[in-house]
């Protein structure tokens, strides 16, 4: 049975992303997190991967979820929210699991405040997609699937 299972992609959303749709819509748009997750699951189905989504406002929960991905997931897509700019713990967890990591952000970090220009997550990522709103996630999932297919 396991041999027939689809590759799985873990999508992680960091702090405050549960408030998408209400939160600073001029920056983050009107799409809710539930909308984004539904689009990811549907695109995953189309591309032949199973998407699991998880949001947390707690750094340790995100670290735990990343650790648990080892051996079970084929790739990790992550929008670390503000932890992107602060969390060595999330960076270390991503390095520890040794999976392809794709970093995404709704907004273009490089048009914004200086403190958003640095990402700890970037050091563990294959690449970063930012500035395309909810489409950043969908582009990120396509990138993850391309990496998974190259490995197969
Ligand atoms: C964000 C950008 C971060 O700087 C910010 O803290 C967020 C969202 C984005 O998706 O644009 O929470 O990751």
Short mmCIF file of C-alpha atoms and ligand atoms in Angstrom, two decimals:
data_model
loop_
_atom_site.label_atom_id
_atom_site.label_comp_id
_atom_site.label_asym_id
_atom_site.label_seq_id
_atom_site.Cartn_x
_atom_site.Cartn_y
_atom_site.Cartn_z
CA UNK A 1 0.00 0.00 0.00
CA UNK A 2 2.73 2.47 1.00
CA UNK A 3 4.37 1.98 -2.41
CA UNK A 4 1.28 3.45 -4.11
CA UNK A 5 0.99 6.40 -1.74
CA UNK A 6 1.33 9.84 -3.29
CA UNK A 7 4.30 11.98 -2.25
CA UNK A 8 3.29 14.33 0.55
CA UNK A 9 4.05 18.03 0.82
CA UNK A 10 3.85 19.76 4.19
CA UNK A 11 2.69 23.38 4.02
CA UNK A 12 3.49 25.41 7.14
CA UNK A 13 2.05 28.81 7.97
CA UNK A 14 3.60 30.80 10.79
CA UNK A 15 2.20 33.38 13.21
CA UNK A 16 -0.69 35.69 12.32
CA UNK A 17 -1.34 33.95 9.03
CA UNK A 18 -4.56 32.58 10.59
CA UNK A 19 -5.78 36.20 10.29
CA UNK A 20 -5.38 36.44 6.53
CA UNK A 21 -8.34 38.16 4.93
CA UNK A 22 -8.76 40.51 7.91
CA UNK A 23 -5.13 41.35 8.58
CA UNK A 24 -3.68 44.38 6.72
CA UNK A 25 -5.56 43.50 3.51
CA UNK A 26 -3.74 46.28 1.62
CA UNK A 27 -0.55 44.18 2.12
CA UNK A 28 -1.79 40.61 2.36
CA UNK A 29 -4.98 40.69 0.30
CA UNK A 30 -8.49 39.44 1.03
CA UNK A 31 -7.91 35.73 0.56
CA UNK A 32 -8.30 33.75 3.79
CA UNK A 33 -5.99 31.00 5.00
CA UNK A 34 -8.81 28.47 4.48
CA UNK A 35 -9.06 29.63 0.83
CA UNK A 36 -5.29 29.24 0.35
CA UNK A 37 -5.29 25.80 1.93
CA UNK A 38 -8.19 24.68 -0.27
CA UNK A 39 -6.38 25.94 -3.40
CA UNK A 40 -3.20 24.11 -2.35
CA UNK A 41 -5.01 20.83 -1.74
CA UNK A 42 -6.78 21.13 -5.12
CA UNK A 43 -3.57 21.98 -6.99
CA UNK A 44 -1.78 19.16 -5.19
CA UNK A 45 -4.44 16.72 -6.38
CA UNK A 46 -3.95 17.97 -9.95
CA UNK A 47 -0.16 17.61 -9.70
CA UNK A 48 -0.22 14.20 -8.02
CA UNK A 49 0.84 15.07 -4.47
CA UNK A 50 -0.97 15.04 -1.15
CA UNK A 51 -0.86 18.39 0.63
CA UNK A 52 -1.00 18.66 4.42
CA UNK A 53 -1.39 22.15 5.89
CA UNK A 54 -0.62 23.41 9.40
CA UNK A 55 -0.70 26.88 10.96
CA UNK A 56 0.65 27.90 14.33
CA UNK A 57 1.38 31.07 16.25
CA UNK A 58 3.91 29.11 18.35
CA UNK A 59 7.52 28.59 17.32
CA UNK A 60 7.87 25.28 19.17
CA UNK A 61 4.82 23.81 17.47
CA UNK A 62 6.27 24.68 14.08
CA UNK A 63 9.61 23.12 15.08
CA UNK A 64 7.77 19.95 16.20
CA UNK A 65 5.85 19.72 12.94
CA UNK A 66 9.06 20.13 10.90
CA UNK A 67 10.82 17.41 12.93
CA UNK A 68 7.89 15.05 12.42
CA UNK A 69 8.11 15.55 8.63
CA UNK A 70 11.37 13.62 8.44
CA UNK A 71 10.81 10.39 6.56
CA UNK A 72 7.11 11.13 5.97
CA UNK A 73 7.10 14.17 3.70
CA UNK A 74 8.73 14.71 0.31
CA UNK A 75 9.05 18.50 0.68
CA UNK A 76 8.22 21.40 2.99
CA UNK A 77 6.64 24.64 1.79
CA UNK A 78 6.87 27.31 4.48
CA UNK A 79 5.68 30.83 5.11
CA UNK A 80 7.31 31.45 8.46
CA UNK A 81 5.57 34.83 8.93
CA UNK A 82 7.53 36.98 11.38
CA UNK A 83 9.58 33.94 12.53
CA UNK A 84 11.24 34.12 9.11
CA UNK A 85 13.23 37.07 10.41
CA UNK A 86 13.94 35.83 13.93
CA UNK A 87 13.99 32.06 14.28
CA UNK A 88 17.24 30.13 14.35
CA UNK A 89 15.20 27.26 15.87
CA UNK A 90 13.06 26.94 12.74
CA UNK A 91 16.16 27.20 10.53
CA UNK A 92 17.87 24.42 12.53
CA UNK A 93 14.78 22.19 12.34
CA UNK A 94 14.59 22.64 8.56
CA UNK A 95 18.29 21.80 8.23
CA UNK A 96 17.88 18.77 10.49
CA UNK A 97 15.13 17.08 8.47
CA UNK A 98 17.08 17.23 5.23
CA UNK A 99 14.06 17.76 2.93
CA UNK A 100 13.67 20.19 0.04
CA UNK A 101 12.33 23.44 1.52
CA UNK A 102 10.56 26.13 -0.47
CA UNK A 103 10.11 29.48 1.25
CA UNK A 104 7.11 31.60 0.33
CA UNK A 105 5.69 34.98 1.34
CA UNK A 106 2.59 36.81 0.22
CA UNK A 107 4.26 40.22 0.22
CA UNK A 108 7.47 41.30 -1.48
CA UNK A 109 9.82 41.39 1.53
CA UNK A 110 12.38 43.54 -0.31
CA UNK A 111 9.94 46.41 -0.86
CA UNK A 112 9.20 46.53 2.86
CA UNK A 113 10.98 47.43 6.11
CA UNK A 114 14.68 46.60 6.34
CA UNK A 115 14.10 44.00 9.10
CA UNK A 116 12.05 41.90 6.66
CA UNK A 117 14.92 41.71 4.18
CA UNK A 118 16.73 39.03 6.14
CA UNK A 119 15.36 35.50 6.26
CA UNK A 120 16.85 32.75 8.45
CA UNK A 121 14.69 30.25 6.55
CA UNK A 122 16.38 31.18 3.26
CA UNK A 123 19.57 29.40 4.39
CA UNK A 124 17.69 26.08 4.42
CA UNK A 125 15.58 26.73 1.31
CA UNK A 126 16.07 25.65 -2.27
CA UNK A 127 14.54 29.00 -3.17
CA UNK A 128 12.18 31.76 -2.15
CA UNK A 129 9.01 33.04 -3.82
CA UNK A 130 7.56 36.32 -2.55
CA UNK A 131 5.35 39.15 -3.67
CA UNK A 132 2.62 37.30 -5.57
CA UNK A 133 0.01 37.18 -2.81
CA UNK A 134 -1.74 33.83 -2.49
CA UNK A 135 -0.17 32.80 -5.81
CA UNK A 136 3.23 32.67 -4.05
CA UNK A 137 1.99 29.49 -2.35
CA UNK A 138 0.72 27.96 -5.58
CA UNK A 139 3.98 28.76 -7.39
CA UNK A 140 5.83 27.32 -4.41
CA UNK A 141 3.85 24.09 -4.61
CA UNK A 142 4.65 23.79 -8.32
CA UNK A 143 8.35 24.28 -7.48
CA UNK A 144 8.14 21.59 -4.78
CA UNK A 145 6.50 19.13 -7.17
CA UNK A 146 9.15 19.79 -9.85
CA UNK A 147 11.86 18.97 -7.29
CA UNK A 148 10.05 15.81 -6.15
CA UNK A 149 9.59 14.62 -9.75
CA UNK A 150 13.27 15.17 -10.56
CA UNK A 151 14.17 12.92 -7.61
CA UNK A 152 11.79 10.10 -8.65
C1 LIG B 1 4.97 37.44 5.50
C2 LIG B 1 6.01 38.57 5.61
C3 LIG B 1 6.54 38.66 7.03
O1 LIG B 1 7.49 39.72 7.12
C4 LIG B 1 5.40 38.95 8.00
O2 LIG B 1 5.88 38.97 9.33
C5 LIG B 1 4.27 38.01 7.85
C6 LIG B 1 3.85 37.60 6.51
C7 LIG B 1 4.34 37.37 4.09
O3 LIG B 1 3.76 36.34 3.77
O4 LIG B 1 4.41 38.34 3.32
O5 LIG B 1 3.63 37.61 8.82
O6 LIG B 1 5.63 36.20 5.74
#
